[in-house]
Structure formats: C-alpha cells, structure tokens
Tab-separated table of C-alpha atoms in Angstrom:
chain	number	residue	atom	x	y	z
P	144	MET	CA	143.760	115.039	125.557
P	145	ALA	CA	144.379	118.512	126.992
P	146	ASP	CA	144.882	119.213	130.520
P	147	PHE	CA	142.105	121.050	131.919
P	148	GLY	CA	143.829	122.415	135.094
P	149	ASP	CA	144.426	125.829	133.603
P	150	LYS	CA	140.953	126.624	132.650
P	151	ALA	CA	140.063	129.698	135.205
P	152	ALA	CA	141.669	131.849	132.975
P	153	PRO	CA	140.170	134.890	132.262
P	154	ALA	CA	138.400	135.437	128.744
P	155	PRO	CA	141.071	136.513	126.159
P	156	LYS	CA	141.137	140.294	124.818
P	157	PRO	CA	139.284	141.032	121.874
P	158	ALA	CA	141.842	140.873	119.254
P	159	THR	CA	142.731	144.098	117.357
P	160	HIS	CA	142.293	144.743	113.456
P	161	SER	CA	143.652	148.334	113.744
P	162	ALA	CA	144.653	150.952	116.694
P	163	VAL	CA	140.943	152.227	116.315
P	164	GLU	CA	138.758	149.439	116.071
P	165	PRO	CA	138.828	146.222	117.590
P	166	LEU	CA	137.304	142.914	116.575
P	167	SER	CA	135.297	140.205	118.083
P	168	GLU	CA	136.687	136.985	119.335
P	169	SER	CA	133.839	135.798	116.019
P	170	GLU	CA	135.395	138.389	113.747
P	171	ALA	CA	138.899	137.447	114.890
P	172	ILE	CA	138.380	134.352	114.107
P	173	THR	CA	136.571	134.473	110.510
P	174	GLN	CA	139.397	136.233	109.740
P	175	ILE	CA	142.123	134.626	110.464
P	176	LEU	CA	140.293	131.255	109.145
P	177	ASN	CA	139.452	133.519	105.753
P	178	SER	CA	143.138	134.463	105.651
P	179	SER	CA	145.034	131.378	106.346
P	180	LYS	CA	146.406	129.313	104.137
P	181	THR	CA	149.411	127.571	106.104
P	182	ILE	CA	148.812	125.555	109.562
P	183	ALA	CA	151.651	124.674	111.656
P	184	VAL	CA	150.268	121.982	114.132
P	185	VAL	CA	151.904	121.595	117.013
P	186	GLY	CA	151.665	117.930	118.428
P	187	LEU	CA	150.131	116.120	115.723
P	188	SER	CA	150.484	112.551	115.506
P	189	ASN	CA	149.936	109.626	113.021
P	190	ASP	CA	147.700	108.286	116.307
P	191	ARG	CA	144.124	108.817	114.538
P	192	MET	CA	142.036	108.399	118.015
P	193	ARG	CA	143.918	111.458	118.930
P	194	PRO	CA	141.726	115.007	118.494
P	195	SER	CA	144.415	116.127	116.492
P	196	PHE	CA	144.766	113.790	113.858
P	197	HIS	CA	141.204	114.597	113.197
P	198	VAL	CA	141.359	118.237	113.021
P	199	ALA	CA	144.908	118.172	110.796
P	200	GLU	CA	143.036	115.603	108.358
P	201	TYR	CA	139.628	117.868	108.314
P	202	LEU	CA	141.421	121.107	107.651
P	203	LYS	CA	143.954	119.523	105.125
P	204	SER	CA	140.860	118.032	103.058
P	205	VAL	CA	139.076	121.794	103.227
P	206	GLY	CA	142.323	122.733	101.322
P	207	TYR	CA	145.184	124.585	104.590
P	208	GLN	CA	148.294	123.527	103.818
P	209	ILE	CA	149.500	121.481	107.600
P	210	ILE	CA	152.603	121.514	109.148
P	211	PRO	CA	152.643	118.332	111.315
P	212	VAL	CA	155.120	119.643	114.674
P	213	ASN	CA	156.097	116.668	116.499
P	214	PRO	CA	159.768	115.567	117.239
P	215	PHE	CA	158.393	112.220	117.533
P	216	GLU	CA	157.152	111.751	114.166
P	217	THR	CA	158.972	112.120	110.307
P	218	GLU	CA	155.754	111.898	108.353
P	219	VAL	CA	151.658	112.863	109.461
P	220	LEU	CA	148.728	112.667	106.548
P	221	GLY	CA	151.851	112.657	103.813
P	222	GLU	CA	153.202	115.319	104.903
P	223	GLU	CA	156.494	115.668	106.697
P	224	SER	CA	157.215	116.615	110.469
P	225	TYR	CA	159.413	119.002	112.087
P	226	ALA	CA	161.155	118.936	115.352
P	227	ARG	CA	160.159	122.608	116.407
P	228	LEU	CA	158.244	125.467	114.641
P	229	GLN	CA	162.061	126.814	114.248
P	230	ASP	CA	162.579	124.212	111.914
P	231	VAL	CA	159.966	124.846	109.352
P	232	PRO	CA	161.350	126.223	106.173
P	233	THR	CA	157.704	127.896	105.801
P	234	PRO	CA	156.057	130.847	106.367
P	235	ILE	CA	153.621	129.756	108.744
P	236	ASP	CA	150.036	131.895	109.538
P	237	VAL	CA	148.995	129.791	112.687
P	238	VAL	CA	150.327	127.991	114.999
P	239	GLN	CA	147.829	125.891	116.117
P	240	ILE	CA	148.689	124.414	119.738
P	241	PHE	CA	147.676	120.440	120.684
P	242	ARG	CA	149.604	120.555	123.978
P	243	ARG	CA	148.911	120.520	127.418
P	244	PRO	CA	149.363	123.798	129.081
P	245	GLN	CA	152.468	123.599	130.870
P	246	PHE	CA	154.110	123.491	127.367
P	247	VAL	CA	152.032	126.492	126.024
P	248	PRO	CA	154.653	129.170	126.686
P	249	GLU	CA	157.288	127.633	125.293
P	250	ILE	CA	155.124	126.992	121.754
P	251	VAL	CA	154.191	130.294	122.471
P	252	ASP	CA	158.202	131.759	122.340
P	253	ALA	CA	158.740	129.997	119.465
P	254	ALA	CA	155.359	131.432	117.415
P	255	ILE	CA	157.236	134.833	118.098
P	256	GLN	CA	160.101	134.249	117.002
P	257	ILE	CA	158.928	132.960	113.809
P	258	ARG	CA	156.590	135.774	113.294
P	259	ALA	CA	153.375	133.419	112.709
P	260	ARG	CA	150.188	135.404	112.392
P	261	CYS	CA	148.074	133.428	115.314
P	262	VAL	CA	148.286	131.244	118.045
P	263	TRP	CA	145.162	128.865	118.350
P	264	MET	CA	144.516	127.010	121.690
P	265	GLN	CA	142.715	124.047	120.739
P	266	GLU	CA	139.470	122.984	123.408
P	267	GLY	CA	140.575	122.286	126.530
P	268	ILE	CA	143.877	124.459	126.373
P	269	VAL	CA	144.251	127.932	127.932
P	270	HIS	CA	147.477	129.571	128.617
P	271	ALA	CA	146.667	133.252	129.719
P	272	GLU	CA	150.310	134.798	130.715
P	273	ALA	CA	151.359	133.230	127.416
P	274	ALA	CA	148.435	134.398	125.638
P	275	GLU	CA	149.179	138.231	126.754
P	276	ARG	CA	152.849	137.878	125.708
P	277	ALA	CA	152.272	136.664	121.827
P	278	ARG	CA	148.831	139.437	121.991
P	279	GLN	CA	152.533	141.837	122.879
P	280	ALA	CA	153.896	140.973	120.045
P	281	GLY	CA	151.087	141.897	117.540
P	282	ILE	CA	150.305	138.140	117.225
P	283	LEU	CA	146.031	136.817	117.304
P	284	VAL	CA	145.382	134.875	119.932
P	285	ILE	CA	142.234	131.889	119.682
P	286	MET	CA	142.303	129.791	122.798
P	287	ASN	CA	140.009	126.984	124.083
P	288	ARG	CA	138.587	126.693	120.651
P	289	CYS	CA	138.404	123.968	118.431
P	290	MET	CA	139.871	125.221	114.778
P	291	LEU	CA	137.412	122.278	113.022
P	292	LYS	CA	133.932	123.023	114.785
P	293	GLU	CA	134.633	127.079	113.979
P	294	HIS	CA	135.430	126.425	110.529
P	295	LEU	CA	132.311	124.095	110.166
P	296	ARG	CA	130.661	126.890	111.975
P	297	ARG	CA	131.470	129.230	108.808
P	298	SER	CA	130.999	127.378	105.935
P	299	ARG	CA	128.189	126.545	103.498
P	300	HIS	CA	128.834	123.125	103.326
P	301	PRO	CA	128.210	120.316	105.268
P	302	SER	CA	130.750	117.988	106.218
P	303	LYS	CA	130.912	114.262	107.580
P	304	HIS	CA	133.465	115.450	110.457
P	305	ALA	CA	130.335	117.415	112.258
C-alpha cells in the first residue's frame, strides 16, 4: 500500500498539449488513456491482495499491454517481468507507479531515460519534485489517481471491477 506521508504536495500543473493550449488534468487523463497501448507497472507482483495486481489485471483485460517491472518476479499475469524500466525491450507509453513516494525519484529518472510519454502515480502516491522533473523533460504526469477508476469513469461498458 502507498505511504501517504507525502500527500500534502501542491496540485499538479496542467499538462500541455501545445505551447498555446494547456489541457485540464481530466483532458490529459482521457488523452493518455485513449492514446496509450503499453503500460509498465512498477511494483506489480503476483500477490492478488495488492491493488497493483487488480489494476494491472483490469487494464490487461481492456486491451492494454502490461509490462511488470519488479526485480522479485519473473512473470506476472502471464507477462515477463523486468527488474528495471531500462531492461524493458519495447517502447513504453505509461510508467505506472505502485511504489512508496521515496522510490518515485529514481523511477522518474528511469522514465525520463527511456522516454516514456507519461508517469502515472497511483492513489496515495505523490512526489511533487519528481513530478516537476518529469514535466521539465516533457513527460505528462498524473499523481494520486487510480488508472482503473479513471478508465472506468471514461468507459461506456460496466465492469465487475468497479
């Protein structure tokens, strides 16, 4: 579960679609959910009691390619697991973070290195300084939001995961 100790961070700045027109956070979330195909889930494990497992299972069921990133797993949800983001051999659209805030800076640095399009920190995960570093590198940042819930809000199909 996420550590809520870093939760008092200021609200994230709006994502920018172009130099002229900033997107609202809701528009940015819709855009990333609609345009992304590959999600690296950092902290995903085979523990069915963990939120990361259920979120990744749902995202895989609706068509996203899930790539587990966890040095203690070899395979999760039938997908090969990688120790680090830099080990993943395919381009990554979204780096989804299921780690405590103290681990976020190193994950963001890796996301910048691999040129991910988005860093998504799950509910309860906030790290303003790392988020700003990612934004400065041109990466969209979503903090303290559940990807499953955001997808369901924008979906027309009811789900058993709600």
